[in-house]
mmCIF file of C-alpha atoms in Angstrom:
data_model
loop_
_atom_site.group_PDB
_atom_site.id
_atom_site.type_symbol
_atom_site.label_atom_id
_atom_site.label_comp_id
_atom_site.label_asym_id
_atom_site.label_seq_id
_atom_site.Cartn_x
_atom_site.Cartn_y
_atom_site.Cartn_z
ATOM 1 C CA SER A 1 60.315 -33.613 15.517
ATOM 2 C CA GLY A 2 57.322 -35.560 14.180
ATOM 3 C CA LYS A 3 55.108 -32.506 13.690
ATOM 4 C CA ASP A 4 57.817 -30.686 11.754
ATOM 5 C CA SER A 5 58.340 -33.646 9.422
ATOM 6 C CA ALA A 6 54.578 -33.962 8.847
ATOM 7 C CA THR A 7 54.381 -30.260 8.018
ATOM 8 C CA THR A 8 57.398 -30.517 5.742
ATOM 9 C CA SER A 9 56.004 -33.527 3.862
ATOM 10 C CA THR A 10 52.675 -31.702 3.394
ATOM 11 C CA GLU A 11 54.520 -28.660 2.054
ATOM 12 C CA ILE A 12 56.513 -30.865 -0.329
ATOM 13 C CA ARG A 13 53.307 -32.535 -1.598
ATOM 14 C CA ILE A 14 51.712 -29.108 -2.139
ATOM 15 C CA GLN A 15 54.745 -27.922 -4.117
ATOM 16 C CA ALA A 16 54.679 -31.136 -6.166
ATOM 17 C CA ILE A 17 51.006 -30.522 -6.972
ATOM 18 C CA TYR A 18 51.706 -26.951 -8.053
ATOM 19 C CA ALA A 19 54.633 -28.181 -10.186
ATOM 20 C CA LEU A 20 52.043 -30.028 -12.294
ATOM 21 C CA ARG A 21 50.758 -26.617 -13.447
ATOM 22 C CA ARG A 22 53.594 -26.635 -15.962
ATOM 23 C CA VAL A 23 52.110 -29.641 -17.787
ATOM 24 C CA ALA A 24 48.412 -29.142 -17.007
ATOM 25 C CA ILE A 25 47.629 -27.689 -20.450
ATOM 26 C CA LYS A 26 49.762 -30.186 -22.413
ATOM 27 C CA LEU A 27 48.625 -33.296 -20.504
ATOM 28 C CA PRO A 28 45.249 -32.312 -19.035
ATOM 29 C CA HIS A 29 43.793 -35.813 -18.681
ATOM 30 C CA LYS A 30 46.885 -37.216 -16.969
ATOM 31 C CA VAL A 31 47.052 -34.263 -14.568
ATOM 32 C CA ARG A 32 43.354 -34.566 -13.697
ATOM 33 C CA ASN A 33 43.632 -38.365 -13.273
ATOM 34 C CA CYS A 34 46.534 -37.822 -10.892
ATOM 35 C CA LEU A 35 44.980 -34.984 -8.878
ATOM 36 C CA TYR A 36 41.288 -35.893 -8.687
ATOM 37 C CA PRO A 37 41.917 -38.610 -6.048
ATOM 38 C CA VAL A 38 43.919 -36.071 -3.984
ATOM 39 C CA PHE A 39 41.093 -33.544 -4.270
ATOM 40 C CA LYS A 40 38.446 -36.100 -3.222
ATOM 41 C CA ASN A 41 40.411 -37.541 -0.272
ATOM 42 C CA PRO A 42 39.213 -35.955 3.001
ATOM 43 C CA GLU A 43 42.293 -37.411 4.737
ATOM 44 C CA ARG A 44 44.510 -35.002 2.779
ATOM 45 C CA SER A 45 45.166 -31.515 4.113
ATOM 46 C CA VAL A 46 42.923 -28.648 3.025
ATOM 47 C CA GLU A 47 45.913 -27.014 1.335
ATOM 48 C CA GLU A 48 46.699 -30.146 -0.717
ATOM 49 C CA ARG A 49 43.090 -30.563 -1.793
ATOM 50 C CA ILE A 50 42.724 -26.913 -2.810
ATOM 51 C CA ALA A 51 46.058 -27.034 -4.671
ATOM 52 C CA ALA A 52 44.811 -30.108 -6.566
ATOM 53 C CA PHE A 53 41.598 -28.255 -7.457
ATOM 54 C CA ILE A 54 43.495 -25.171 -8.665
ATOM 55 C CA VAL A 55 45.799 -27.199 -10.913
ATOM 56 C CA MET A 56 42.868 -29.210 -12.298
ATOM 57 C CA MET A 57 41.173 -25.909 -13.147
ATOM 58 C CA ASP A 58 44.383 -24.776 -14.869
ATOM 59 C CA SER A 59 44.053 -27.799 -17.172
ATOM 60 C CA GLU A 60 41.116 -26.098 -18.931
ATOM 61 C CA PRO A 61 38.569 -28.817 -18.036
ATOM 62 C CA GLN A 62 35.536 -29.568 -20.154
ATOM 63 C CA ALA A 63 32.006 -28.899 -18.895
ATOM 64 C CA SER A 64 31.475 -32.529 -17.832
ATOM 65 C CA PHE A 65 34.509 -32.434 -15.527
ATOM 66 C CA LEU A 66 33.428 -29.080 -14.060
ATOM 67 C CA GLU A 67 30.036 -30.634 -13.307
ATOM 68 C CA LEU A 68 31.775 -33.556 -11.577
ATOM 69 C CA LEU A 69 33.733 -31.093 -9.411
ATOM 70 C CA ALA A 70 30.561 -29.124 -8.656
ATOM 71 C CA GLN A 71 28.654 -32.287 -7.672
ATOM 72 C CA SER A 72 31.455 -33.217 -5.277
ATOM 73 C CA THR A 73 30.532 -30.214 -3.121
ATOM 74 C CA GLN A 74 27.235 -31.911 -2.235
ATOM 75 C CA ARG A 75 29.181 -34.475 -0.200
ATOM 76 C CA GLU A 76 32.053 -32.197 0.840
ATOM 77 C CA THR A 77 32.881 -32.451 4.543
ATOM 78 C CA SER A 78 35.351 -29.540 4.638
ATOM 79 C CA ASN A 79 33.903 -26.037 4.604
ATOM 80 C CA GLN A 80 37.359 -24.790 3.596
ATOM 81 C CA VAL A 81 37.463 -26.933 0.440
ATOM 82 C CA GLY A 82 33.758 -26.501 -0.340
ATOM 83 C CA GLY A 83 33.976 -22.731 0.091
ATOM 84 C CA PHE A 84 36.971 -22.493 -2.194
ATOM 85 C CA VAL A 85 35.444 -24.635 -4.949
ATOM 86 C CA TYR A 86 32.129 -22.758 -4.803
ATOM 87 C CA THR A 87 33.655 -19.265 -4.844
ATOM 88 C CA HIS A 88 36.172 -20.176 -7.562
ATOM 89 C CA MET A 89 33.476 -21.519 -9.861
ATOM 90 C CA LYS A 90 31.211 -18.585 -9.042
ATOM 91 C CA SER A 91 33.981 -16.103 -9.907
ATOM 92 C CA LEU A 92 34.597 -17.833 -13.220
ATOM 93 C CA ALA A 93 30.861 -17.995 -13.966
ATOM 94 C CA GLU A 94 30.621 -14.223 -13.463
ATOM 95 C CA SER A 95 33.701 -13.421 -15.569
ATOM 96 C CA LYS A 96 33.168 -10.973 -18.426
ATOM 97 C CA MET A 97 36.636 -11.420 -19.914
ATOM 98 C CA PRO A 98 36.630 -12.744 -23.506
ATOM 99 C CA ARG A 99 39.356 -15.301 -22.673
ATOM 100 C CA ASP A 100 37.077 -16.803 -19.989
ATOM 101 C CA GLU A 101 33.975 -17.099 -22.187
ATOM 102 C CA ARG A 102 34.005 -20.913 -22.593
ATOM 103 C CA ILE A 103 34.780 -21.713 -18.966
ATOM 104 C CA SER A 104 32.397 -19.013 -17.750
ATOM 105 C CA LYS A 105 29.462 -20.626 -19.552
ATOM 106 C CA ALA A 106 30.476 -24.087 -18.351
ATOM 107 C CA CYS A 107 30.777 -22.858 -14.738
ATOM 108 C CA GLN A 108 27.351 -21.195 -14.939
ATOM 109 C CA LYS A 109 25.857 -24.620 -15.716
ATOM 110 C CA ALA A 110 28.045 -26.457 -13.208
ATOM 111 C CA LEU A 111 27.101 -24.049 -10.392
ATOM 112 C CA ARG A 112 23.548 -25.401 -10.500
ATOM 113 C CA LEU A 113 24.979 -28.672 -9.153
ATOM 114 C CA CYS A 114 27.200 -26.970 -6.570
ATOM 115 C CA LYS A 115 26.313 -26.713 -2.898
ATOM 116 C CA PRO A 116 26.512 -22.997 -1.987
ATOM 117 C CA PHE A 117 29.211 -22.186 0.549
ATOM 118 C CA ASP A 118 28.948 -18.511 1.566
ATOM 119 C CA LEU A 119 30.775 -18.775 4.849
ATOM 120 C CA GLY A 120 32.775 -15.623 5.551
ATOM 121 C CA ILE A 121 36.357 -14.434 5.522
ATOM 122 C CA GLN A 122 37.647 -17.085 7.913
ATOM 123 C CA TYR A 123 37.068 -19.699 5.188
ATOM 124 C CA SER A 124 39.018 -20.348 2.005
ATOM 125 C CA HIS A 125 37.771 -18.544 -1.062
ATOM 126 C CA SER A 126 38.604 -17.321 -4.541
ATOM 127 C CA SER A 127 37.728 -13.876 -5.899
ATOM 128 C CA LYS A 128 38.160 -12.202 -9.257
ATOM 129 C CA TRP A 129 38.135 -8.457 -9.946
ATOM 130 C CA GLN A 130 37.844 -7.336 -13.540
ATOM 131 C CA ALA A 131 37.691 -4.178 -15.611
ATOM 132 C CA MET A 132 36.947 -4.193 -19.320
ATOM 133 C CA ASP A 133 36.736 -1.394 -21.874
ATOM 134 C CA ASP A 134 34.922 -2.847 -24.882
ATOM 135 C CA SER A 135 35.544 0.206 -27.069
ATOM 136 C CA LEU A 136 39.323 -0.141 -26.658
ATOM 137 C CA GLU A 137 39.194 -3.944 -26.390
ATOM 138 C CA VAL A 138 41.334 -3.744 -23.261
ATOM 139 C CA GLY A 139 40.786 -5.440 -19.958
ATOM 140 C CA ALA A 140 42.470 -6.389 -16.723
ATOM 141 C CA SER A 141 41.776 -9.116 -14.229
ATOM 142 C CA VAL A 142 43.113 -9.821 -10.744
ATOM 143 C CA ASP A 143 42.518 -13.146 -9.020
ATOM 144 C CA LEU A 144 42.829 -13.444 -5.244
ATOM 145 C CA GLN A 145 42.848 -16.895 -3.684
ATOM 146 C CA THR A 146 43.101 -17.502 0.045
ATOM 147 C CA VAL A 147 43.449 -20.750 1.942
ATOM 148 C CA SER A 148 42.236 -20.201 5.476
ATOM 149 C CA ASP A 149 42.078 -21.986 8.777
ATOM 150 C CA LYS A 150 38.896 -21.617 10.819
ATOM 151 C CA ARG A 151 41.015 -21.017 13.926
ATOM 152 C CA SER A 152 42.217 -17.650 12.598
ATOM 153 C CA VAL A 153 40.833 -14.748 10.570
ATOM 154 C CA LEU A 154 44.197 -14.498 8.808
ATOM 155 C CA PRO A 155 44.627 -16.841 5.830
ATOM 156 C CA ARG A 156 47.290 -19.560 5.908
ATOM 157 C CA ALA A 157 48.169 -18.832 2.277
ATOM 158 C CA ALA A 158 47.200 -16.269 -0.341
ATOM 159 C CA THR A 159 47.982 -15.813 -4.020
ATOM 160 C CA ALA A 160 47.128 -13.016 -6.401
#
């Protein structure tokens, strides 16, 4: 049926976006140039747009690109996308892990340009839980990302 084929093509596009994670570090500019239009397009599904954002963040973007992403929330029409971007950047800004130091500082600055989206559990969000023992120089971090649909409290997708 038509709905099934539309769902299938969306799922295929999402998987294609996530496949770019494999080259995001080696070809960061190409990946961002490919995915930024997907992220900005309100005609795309929430899942596609969030996937594009996640992979762009995996490309270790510079501060100027993070600021561009943060500014985009000012005009964001989807609470799902806006909520995810805001909470993801906020989690990174609050990170105490040494490996996140550069992106944490950049996200702290970028957050000043970000429209706050504190909407509740029925909206997409990204969380980070961390524990660090400085004396042993050991730490652990768990990321939880959910893509939600406002019609249900249960998320449509979740990754940890």
